[in-house]
Coordinates of C-alpha atoms in Angstrom, one line a residue:
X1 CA -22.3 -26.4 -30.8
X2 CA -23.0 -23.8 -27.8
X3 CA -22.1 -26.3 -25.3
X4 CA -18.8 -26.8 -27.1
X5 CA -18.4 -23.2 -27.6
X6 CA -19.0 -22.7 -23.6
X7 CA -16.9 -25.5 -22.6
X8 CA -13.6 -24.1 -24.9
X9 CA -14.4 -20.6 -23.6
X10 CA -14.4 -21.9 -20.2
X11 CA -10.7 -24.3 -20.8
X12 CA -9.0 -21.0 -22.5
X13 CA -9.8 -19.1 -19.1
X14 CA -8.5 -21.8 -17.2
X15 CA -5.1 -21.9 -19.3
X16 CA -5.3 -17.9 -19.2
X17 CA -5.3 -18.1 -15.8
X18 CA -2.4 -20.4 -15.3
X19 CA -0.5 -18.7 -17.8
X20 CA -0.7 -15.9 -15.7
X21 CA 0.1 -17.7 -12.4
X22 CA 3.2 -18.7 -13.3
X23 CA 4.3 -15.5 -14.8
X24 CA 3.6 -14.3 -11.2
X25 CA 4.2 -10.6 -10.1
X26 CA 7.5 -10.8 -11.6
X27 CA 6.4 -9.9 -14.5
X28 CA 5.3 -6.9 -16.6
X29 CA 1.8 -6.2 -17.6
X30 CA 2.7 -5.7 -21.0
X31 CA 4.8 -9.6 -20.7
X32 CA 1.7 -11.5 -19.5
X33 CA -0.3 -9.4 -22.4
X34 CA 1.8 -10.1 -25.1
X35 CA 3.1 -13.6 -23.9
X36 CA -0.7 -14.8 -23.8
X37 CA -1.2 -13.9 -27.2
X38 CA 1.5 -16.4 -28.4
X39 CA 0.3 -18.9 -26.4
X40 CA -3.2 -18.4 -28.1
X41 CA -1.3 -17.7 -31.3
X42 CA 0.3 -21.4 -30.6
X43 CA -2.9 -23.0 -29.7
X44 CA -5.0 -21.9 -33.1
X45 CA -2.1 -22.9 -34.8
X46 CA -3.0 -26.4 -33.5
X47 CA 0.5 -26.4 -32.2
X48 CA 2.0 -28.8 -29.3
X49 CA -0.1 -27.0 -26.9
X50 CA -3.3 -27.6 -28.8
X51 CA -2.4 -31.3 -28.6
X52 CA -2.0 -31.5 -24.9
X53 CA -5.1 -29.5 -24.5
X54 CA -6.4 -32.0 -26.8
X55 CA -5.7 -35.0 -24.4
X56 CA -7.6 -32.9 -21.7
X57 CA -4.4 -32.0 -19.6
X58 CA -5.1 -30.1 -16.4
X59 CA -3.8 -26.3 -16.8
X60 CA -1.0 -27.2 -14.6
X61 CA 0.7 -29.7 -17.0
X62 CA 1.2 -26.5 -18.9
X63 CA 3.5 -24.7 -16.5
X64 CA 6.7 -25.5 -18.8
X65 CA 5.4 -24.3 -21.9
X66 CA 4.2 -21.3 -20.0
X67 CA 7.1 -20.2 -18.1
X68 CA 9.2 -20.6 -21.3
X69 CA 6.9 -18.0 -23.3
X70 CA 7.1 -15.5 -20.6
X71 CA 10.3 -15.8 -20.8
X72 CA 10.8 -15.3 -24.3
X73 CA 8.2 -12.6 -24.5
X74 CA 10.2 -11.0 -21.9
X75 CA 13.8 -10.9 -23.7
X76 CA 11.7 -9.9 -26.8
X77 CA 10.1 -6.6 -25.2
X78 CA 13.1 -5.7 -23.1
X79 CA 11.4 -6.5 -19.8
X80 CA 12.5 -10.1 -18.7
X81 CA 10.6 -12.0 -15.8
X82 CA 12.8 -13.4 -13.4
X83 CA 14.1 -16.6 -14.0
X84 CA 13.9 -18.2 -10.6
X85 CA 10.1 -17.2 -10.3
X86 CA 9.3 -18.7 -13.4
X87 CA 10.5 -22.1 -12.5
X88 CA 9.3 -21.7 -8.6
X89 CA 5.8 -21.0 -9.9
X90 CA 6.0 -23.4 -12.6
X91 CA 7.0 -26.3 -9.9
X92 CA 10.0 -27.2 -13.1
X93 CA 13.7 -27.4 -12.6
X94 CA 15.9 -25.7 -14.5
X95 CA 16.7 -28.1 -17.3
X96 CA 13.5 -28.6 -18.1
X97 CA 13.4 -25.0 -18.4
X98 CA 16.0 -24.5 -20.3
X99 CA 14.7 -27.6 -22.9
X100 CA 11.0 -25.9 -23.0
X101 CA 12.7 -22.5 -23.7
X102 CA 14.3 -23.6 -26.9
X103 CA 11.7 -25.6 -27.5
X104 CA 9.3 -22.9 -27.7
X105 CA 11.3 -20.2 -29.8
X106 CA 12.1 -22.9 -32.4
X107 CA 7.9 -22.5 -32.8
X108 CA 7.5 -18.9 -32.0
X109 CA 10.4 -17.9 -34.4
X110 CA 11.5 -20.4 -36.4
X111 CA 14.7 -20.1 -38.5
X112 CA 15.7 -17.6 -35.9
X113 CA 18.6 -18.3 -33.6
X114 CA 18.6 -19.5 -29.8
X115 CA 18.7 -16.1 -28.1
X116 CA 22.0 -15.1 -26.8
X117 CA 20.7 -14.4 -23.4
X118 CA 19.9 -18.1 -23.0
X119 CA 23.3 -19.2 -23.7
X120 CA 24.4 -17.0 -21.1
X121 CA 21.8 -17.8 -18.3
X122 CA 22.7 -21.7 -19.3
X123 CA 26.6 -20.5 -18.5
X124 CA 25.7 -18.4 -14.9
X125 CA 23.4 -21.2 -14.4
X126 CA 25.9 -24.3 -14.7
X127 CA 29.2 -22.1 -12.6
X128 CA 26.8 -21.1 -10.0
X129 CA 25.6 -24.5 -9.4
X130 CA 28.8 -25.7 -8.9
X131 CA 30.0 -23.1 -6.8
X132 CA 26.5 -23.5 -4.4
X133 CA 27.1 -27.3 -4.1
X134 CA 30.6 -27.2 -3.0
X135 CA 30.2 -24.3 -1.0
X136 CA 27.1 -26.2 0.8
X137 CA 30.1 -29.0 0.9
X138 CA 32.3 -27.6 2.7
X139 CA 30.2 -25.5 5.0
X140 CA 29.5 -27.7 7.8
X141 CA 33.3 -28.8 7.5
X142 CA 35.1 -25.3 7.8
X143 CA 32.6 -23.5 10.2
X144 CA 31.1 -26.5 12.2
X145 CA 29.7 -23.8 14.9
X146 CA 29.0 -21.1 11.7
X147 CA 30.3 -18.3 12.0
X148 CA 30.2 -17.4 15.8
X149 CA 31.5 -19.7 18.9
X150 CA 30.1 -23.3 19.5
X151 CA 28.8 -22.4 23.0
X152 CA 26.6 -19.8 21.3
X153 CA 25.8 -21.7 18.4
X154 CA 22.4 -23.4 17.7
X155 CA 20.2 -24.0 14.5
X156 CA 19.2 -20.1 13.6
X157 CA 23.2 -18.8 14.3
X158 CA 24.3 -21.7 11.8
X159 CA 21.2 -21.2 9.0
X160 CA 22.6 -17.1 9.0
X161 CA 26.0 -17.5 8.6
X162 CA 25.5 -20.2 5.7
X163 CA 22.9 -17.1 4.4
X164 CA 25.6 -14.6 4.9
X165 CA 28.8 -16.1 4.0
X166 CA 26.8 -17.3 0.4
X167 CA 25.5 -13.8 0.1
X168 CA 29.1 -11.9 0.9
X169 CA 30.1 -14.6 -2.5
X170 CA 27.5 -13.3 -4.6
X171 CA 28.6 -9.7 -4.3
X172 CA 32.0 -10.6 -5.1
X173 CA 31.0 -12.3 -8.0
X174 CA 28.9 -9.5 -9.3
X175 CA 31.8 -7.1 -8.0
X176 CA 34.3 -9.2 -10.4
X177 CA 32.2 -10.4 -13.0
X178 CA 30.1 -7.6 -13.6
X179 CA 27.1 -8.2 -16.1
X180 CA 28.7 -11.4 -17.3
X181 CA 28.2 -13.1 -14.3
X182 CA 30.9 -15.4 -13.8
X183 CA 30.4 -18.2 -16.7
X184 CA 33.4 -19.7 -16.2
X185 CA 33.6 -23.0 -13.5
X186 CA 37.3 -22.4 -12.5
X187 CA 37.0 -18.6 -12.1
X188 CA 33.9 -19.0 -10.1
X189 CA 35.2 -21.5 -7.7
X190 CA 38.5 -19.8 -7.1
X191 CA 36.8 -16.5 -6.2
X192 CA 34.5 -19.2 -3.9
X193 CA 38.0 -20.0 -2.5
X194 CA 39.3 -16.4 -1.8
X195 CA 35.5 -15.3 -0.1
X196 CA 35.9 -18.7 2.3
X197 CA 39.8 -17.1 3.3
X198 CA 37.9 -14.1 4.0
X199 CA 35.7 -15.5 6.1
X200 CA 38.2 -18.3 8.2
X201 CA 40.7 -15.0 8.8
X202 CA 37.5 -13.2 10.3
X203 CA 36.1 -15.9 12.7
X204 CA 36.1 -15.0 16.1
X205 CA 39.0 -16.9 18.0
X206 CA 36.2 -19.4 19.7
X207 CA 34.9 -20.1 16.2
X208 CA 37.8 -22.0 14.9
X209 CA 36.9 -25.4 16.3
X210 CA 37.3 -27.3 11.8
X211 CA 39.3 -29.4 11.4
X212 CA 40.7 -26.8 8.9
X213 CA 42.7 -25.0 11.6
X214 CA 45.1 -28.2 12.2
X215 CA 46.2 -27.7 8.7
X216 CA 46.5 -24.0 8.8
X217 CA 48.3 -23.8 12.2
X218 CA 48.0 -21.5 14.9
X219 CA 49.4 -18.5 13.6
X220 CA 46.6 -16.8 11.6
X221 CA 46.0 -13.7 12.7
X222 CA 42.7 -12.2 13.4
X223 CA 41.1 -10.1 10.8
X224 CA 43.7 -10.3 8.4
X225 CA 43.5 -11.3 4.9
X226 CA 45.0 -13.0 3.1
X227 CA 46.3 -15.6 5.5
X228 CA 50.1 -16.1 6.4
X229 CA 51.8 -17.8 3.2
X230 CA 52.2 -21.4 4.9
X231 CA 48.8 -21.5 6.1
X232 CA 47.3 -19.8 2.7
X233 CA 49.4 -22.7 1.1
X234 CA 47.4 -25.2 3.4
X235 CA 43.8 -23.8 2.4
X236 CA 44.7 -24.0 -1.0
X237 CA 46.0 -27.8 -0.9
X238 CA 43.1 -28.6 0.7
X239 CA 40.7 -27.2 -1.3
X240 CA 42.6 -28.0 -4.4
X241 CA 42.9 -24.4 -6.1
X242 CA 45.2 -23.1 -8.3
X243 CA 47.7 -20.5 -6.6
X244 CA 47.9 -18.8 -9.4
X245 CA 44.6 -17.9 -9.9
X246 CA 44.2 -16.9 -6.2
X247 CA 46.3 -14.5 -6.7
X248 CA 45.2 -12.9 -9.5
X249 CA 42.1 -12.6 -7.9
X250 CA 43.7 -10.7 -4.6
X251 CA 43.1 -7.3 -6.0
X252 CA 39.5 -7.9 -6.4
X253 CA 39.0 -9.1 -3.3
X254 CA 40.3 -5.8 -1.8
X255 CA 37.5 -4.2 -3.2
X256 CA 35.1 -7.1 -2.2
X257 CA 36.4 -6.0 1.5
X258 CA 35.9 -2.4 0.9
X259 CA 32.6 -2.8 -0.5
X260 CA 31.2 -5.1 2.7
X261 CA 33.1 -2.6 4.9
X262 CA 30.9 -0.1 3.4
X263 CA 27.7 -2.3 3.7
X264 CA 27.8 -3.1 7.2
X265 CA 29.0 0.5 8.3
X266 CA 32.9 -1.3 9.2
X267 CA 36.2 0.7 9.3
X268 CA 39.4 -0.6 8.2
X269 CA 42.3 -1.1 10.6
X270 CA 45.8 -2.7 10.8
X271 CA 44.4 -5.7 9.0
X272 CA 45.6 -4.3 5.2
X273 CA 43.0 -3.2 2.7
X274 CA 41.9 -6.7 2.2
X275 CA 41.0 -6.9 5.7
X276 CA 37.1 -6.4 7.1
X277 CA 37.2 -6.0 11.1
X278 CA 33.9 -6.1 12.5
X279 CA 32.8 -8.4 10.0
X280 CA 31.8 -11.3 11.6
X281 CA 31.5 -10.3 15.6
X282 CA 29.2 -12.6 17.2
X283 CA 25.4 -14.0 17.2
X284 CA 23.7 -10.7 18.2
X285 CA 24.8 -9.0 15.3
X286 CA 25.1 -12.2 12.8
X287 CA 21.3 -11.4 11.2
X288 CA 21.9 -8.0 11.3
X289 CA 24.9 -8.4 8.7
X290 CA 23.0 -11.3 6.7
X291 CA 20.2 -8.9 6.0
X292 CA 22.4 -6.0 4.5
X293 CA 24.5 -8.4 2.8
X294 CA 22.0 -9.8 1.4
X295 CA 20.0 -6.1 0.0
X296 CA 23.7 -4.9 -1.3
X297 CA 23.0 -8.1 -3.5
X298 CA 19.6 -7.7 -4.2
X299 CA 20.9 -4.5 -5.5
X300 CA 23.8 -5.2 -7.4
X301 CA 21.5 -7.9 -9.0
X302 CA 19.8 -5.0 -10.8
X303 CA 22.6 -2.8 -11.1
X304 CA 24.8 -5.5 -13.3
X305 CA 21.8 -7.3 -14.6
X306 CA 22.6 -10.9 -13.8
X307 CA 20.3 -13.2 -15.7
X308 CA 19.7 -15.5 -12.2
X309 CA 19.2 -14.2 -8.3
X310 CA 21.3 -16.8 -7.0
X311 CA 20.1 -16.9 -3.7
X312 CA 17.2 -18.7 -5.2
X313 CA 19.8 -21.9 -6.1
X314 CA 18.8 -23.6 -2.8
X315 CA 15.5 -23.9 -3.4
X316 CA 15.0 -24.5 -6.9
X317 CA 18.0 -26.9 -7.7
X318 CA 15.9 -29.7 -5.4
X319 CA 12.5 -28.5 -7.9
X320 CA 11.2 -31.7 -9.5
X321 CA 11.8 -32.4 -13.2
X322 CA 8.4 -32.3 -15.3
X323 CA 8.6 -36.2 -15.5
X324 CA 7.5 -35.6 -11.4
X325 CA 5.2 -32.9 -11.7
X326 CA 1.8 -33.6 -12.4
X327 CA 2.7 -36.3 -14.0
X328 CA 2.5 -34.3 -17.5
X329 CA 5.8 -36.3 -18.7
X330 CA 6.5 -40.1 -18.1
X331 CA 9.9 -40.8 -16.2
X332 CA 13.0 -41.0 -18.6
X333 CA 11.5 -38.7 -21.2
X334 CA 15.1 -37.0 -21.6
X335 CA 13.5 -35.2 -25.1
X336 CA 11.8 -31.6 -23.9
X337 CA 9.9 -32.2 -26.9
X338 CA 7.9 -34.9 -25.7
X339 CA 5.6 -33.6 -23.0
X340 CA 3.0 -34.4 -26.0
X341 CA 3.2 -38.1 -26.0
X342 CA 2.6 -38.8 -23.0
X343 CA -0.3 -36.5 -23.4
X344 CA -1.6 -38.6 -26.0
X345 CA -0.6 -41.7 -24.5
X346 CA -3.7 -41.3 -22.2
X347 CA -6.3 -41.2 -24.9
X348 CA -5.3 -44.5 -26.9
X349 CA -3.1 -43.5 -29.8
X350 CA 0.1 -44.0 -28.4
X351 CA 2.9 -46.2 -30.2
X352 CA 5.2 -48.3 -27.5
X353 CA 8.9 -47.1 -28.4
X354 CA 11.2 -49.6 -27.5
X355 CA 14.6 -50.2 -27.5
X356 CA 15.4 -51.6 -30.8
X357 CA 13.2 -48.8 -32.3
X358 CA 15.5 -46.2 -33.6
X359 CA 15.1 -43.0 -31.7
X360 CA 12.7 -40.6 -33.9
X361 CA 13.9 -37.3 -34.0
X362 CA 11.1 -34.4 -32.8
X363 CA 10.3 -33.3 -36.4
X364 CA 9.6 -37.1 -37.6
X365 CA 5.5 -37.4 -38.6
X366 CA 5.5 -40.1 -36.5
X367 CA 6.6 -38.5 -33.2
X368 CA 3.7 -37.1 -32.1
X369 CA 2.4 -41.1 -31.8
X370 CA 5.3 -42.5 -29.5
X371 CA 5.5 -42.7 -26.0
X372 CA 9.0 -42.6 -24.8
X373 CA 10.0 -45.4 -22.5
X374 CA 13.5 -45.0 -20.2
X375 CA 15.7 -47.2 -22.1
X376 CA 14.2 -45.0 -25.6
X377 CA 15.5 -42.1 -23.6
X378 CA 18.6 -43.0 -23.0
X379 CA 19.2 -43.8 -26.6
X380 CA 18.1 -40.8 -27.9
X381 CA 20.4 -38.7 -25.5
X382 CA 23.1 -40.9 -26.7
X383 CA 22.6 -40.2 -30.4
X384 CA 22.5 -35.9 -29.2
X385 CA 25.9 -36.5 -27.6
X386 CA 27.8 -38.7 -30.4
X387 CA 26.5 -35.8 -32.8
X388 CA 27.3 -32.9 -30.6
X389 CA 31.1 -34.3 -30.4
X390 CA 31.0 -35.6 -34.1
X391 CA 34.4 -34.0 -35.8
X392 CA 35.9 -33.1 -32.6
X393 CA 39.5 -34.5 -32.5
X394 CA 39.4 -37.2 -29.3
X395 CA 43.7 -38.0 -29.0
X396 CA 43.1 -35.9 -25.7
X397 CA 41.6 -33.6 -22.9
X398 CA 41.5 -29.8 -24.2
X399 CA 43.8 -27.8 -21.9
X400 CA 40.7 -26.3 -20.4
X401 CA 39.0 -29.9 -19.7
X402 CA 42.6 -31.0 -18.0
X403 CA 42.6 -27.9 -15.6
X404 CA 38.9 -29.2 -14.9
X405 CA 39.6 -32.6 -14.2
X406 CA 42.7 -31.2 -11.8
X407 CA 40.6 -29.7 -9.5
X408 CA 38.1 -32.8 -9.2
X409 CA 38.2 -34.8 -5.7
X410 CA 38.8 -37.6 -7.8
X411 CA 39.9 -36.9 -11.2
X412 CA 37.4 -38.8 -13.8
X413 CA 40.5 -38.9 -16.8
X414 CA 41.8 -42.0 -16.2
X415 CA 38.4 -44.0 -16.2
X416 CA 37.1 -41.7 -19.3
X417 CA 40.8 -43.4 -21.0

């Protein structure tokens, strides 16, 4: 019984320590005090935890269920841990975040609802995504040499300008959006659409090499924004936005320009209010610029509390999914409530699900037995989409879903007919 004693006392210092790894400096003293004591909390209560600990899982298989209690205990004391750090330190990607965060407050407070903050990271999340993707798209395409001539141009010139013109997006978004953060697809990527004009009308004259500038002609003056009207109409073909929405979004790029003007110490001339000489000049000054661009948003991060520092969306949208780290789920798990069986897969108990077994749902008795298998997977997210659409009239897109599909490269509605 002492042995057993010392060997549990040594395994909860392990898990204490991990726990407070992945909470990282992020977070609060009072977080990683109180979110430690739901984990323990959990663990007595011979919760999911207790069963992976019971399969003698390494403390790093844990990092899911740990980052989402930090979380949680975060929202619940008024001191939330940065999101990004979480998932960085617990080697997860986002969705599995997202899944072990809801997960874990169904146990910690059940009958309560999914916090609203959730909801909106989810939204920030999914319109920030899209916006860092196609930006990252179209990059190389509209500034080939960055943002400063190609005979100056190498590697470090092009890394800060794709830093800096991602950076001068993020304030306008928090500049726009405010606290809400943008959740909105369309309205992110058309504010995307008015900070890349920005930036094309302020390349230096050597910089415009893209293929861009045989669509928008010739005649686009230097420093000037917005763009003349044939060669704004150009930009806004080929990037497929709505001129409509552009232009609703003019005013608020005026004070995006006056707010960078004021960043990087710039004056405004004969370029209209919009305009931002100085902004980009050339290489010597190009990390300069990325630097303070990038504090005034590490600032206004705070200052309008955006659930997500999305200068982290480089490095954390290529994090593995839990399936690929450490091995604690088995590929095609698509449940986040199933870390567990594979847990318990290793020590002899496990059921084979296969694909003519119905798909148990988490709660079933039997649930904690099955190992998922990919095919199983795929069922079971099946049956969660046919009931998450189940009374919703199908005759037709939603006007919202048609804009959507509009702006695709290739729009998906005629296959999804």
């Amino acid at each position: 019984k002492i042995c057993r004693r010392s060997a549990l006392a040594r395994e909860m210092s392990d898990l204490q320590q991990e726990f407070v790894r992945v909470c990282g400096e992020g977070a609060s003293p009072r977080v990683v005090e109180e979110g430690w004591a739901a984990v323990r909390g959990l663990l007595e209560q011979r919760d999911k935890l207790a069963n992976l600990a019971s399969c003698a899982q390494a403390p790093a298989s844990f990092g899911a269920q740990f980052a989402a209690v930090a979380y949680l205990t975060g929202l619940r004391l008024g001191e939330p841990t940065p999101v990004e750090r979480l998932v960085r330190n617990a080697g997860i990607s986002v969705k599995d975040f997202f899944g072990s965060v809801e997960e874990q407050h169904l146990r910690l407070h059940p009958g309560e609802p999914i916090p609203e903050a959730l909801r909106r990271l989810k939204e920030h999340y999914m319109a920030a995504t899209v916006a860092w993707k196609k930006y990252d798209q179209l990059f190389a395409t509209l500034f080939p040499s960055g943002f400063v001539g190609a005979a100056t141009a190498d590697q470090t010139t092009s890394d800060d300008s794709k830093q800096l013109g991602w950076c001068a997006f993020l304030v306008a978004k928090c500049l726009v959006f405010g606290a809400s953060g943008g959740g909105n697809v369309l309205d992110v990527y058309h504010l995307l659409v008015c900070v890349i004009e920005l930036l094309l009308s302020h390349l230096p004259l050597d910089a415009r090499g893209g293929a861009i500038w045989q669509s928008l002609g010739a005649l686009v003056p230097k420093e000037h924004y917005p763009m003349p009207a044939p060669a704004r109409a150009a930009l806004h073909a080929e990037l497929k936005a709505d001129p409509d929405r552009i232009y609703k979004l003019d005013s608020a790029v005026a004070k995006v320009s006056a707010d960078l003007r004021a960043t990087l110490g710039l004056q405004q001339a004969a370029g209209g209010p919009s305009s931002a000489p100085g902004l980009l000049r050339d290489a010597a000054s190009l990390r300069k610029a990325r630097e303070a661009v990038d504090a005034r948003y590490a600032k206004l991060v705070v200052e309008t509390k955006q659930p997500l520092d999305d200068r982290a969306l480089s490095s954390i949208a290529s994090l593995p999914s839990a399936s690929a780290a450490g091995g604690a789920m088995p590929r095609g798990v698509t449940s986040p409530c199933r870390s567990s069986s594979a847990a318990c897969a290793r020590s002899g108990n496990a059921v084979l699900m296969t694909p003519l077994r119905d798909p148990n749902p988490p709660s079933s008795p039997a649930h904690s037995h099955l190992m998922a298998t990919p095919m199983s997977g795929q069922l079971e997210c099946v049956g969660w989409l046919r009931a998450a659409v189940r009374g919703v009239p199908a005759e037709e897109a939603s006007e919202a879903l048609a804009g959507y599909f509009a702006h695709c490269s290739a729009s998906p509605a005629e296959a999804i007919e």
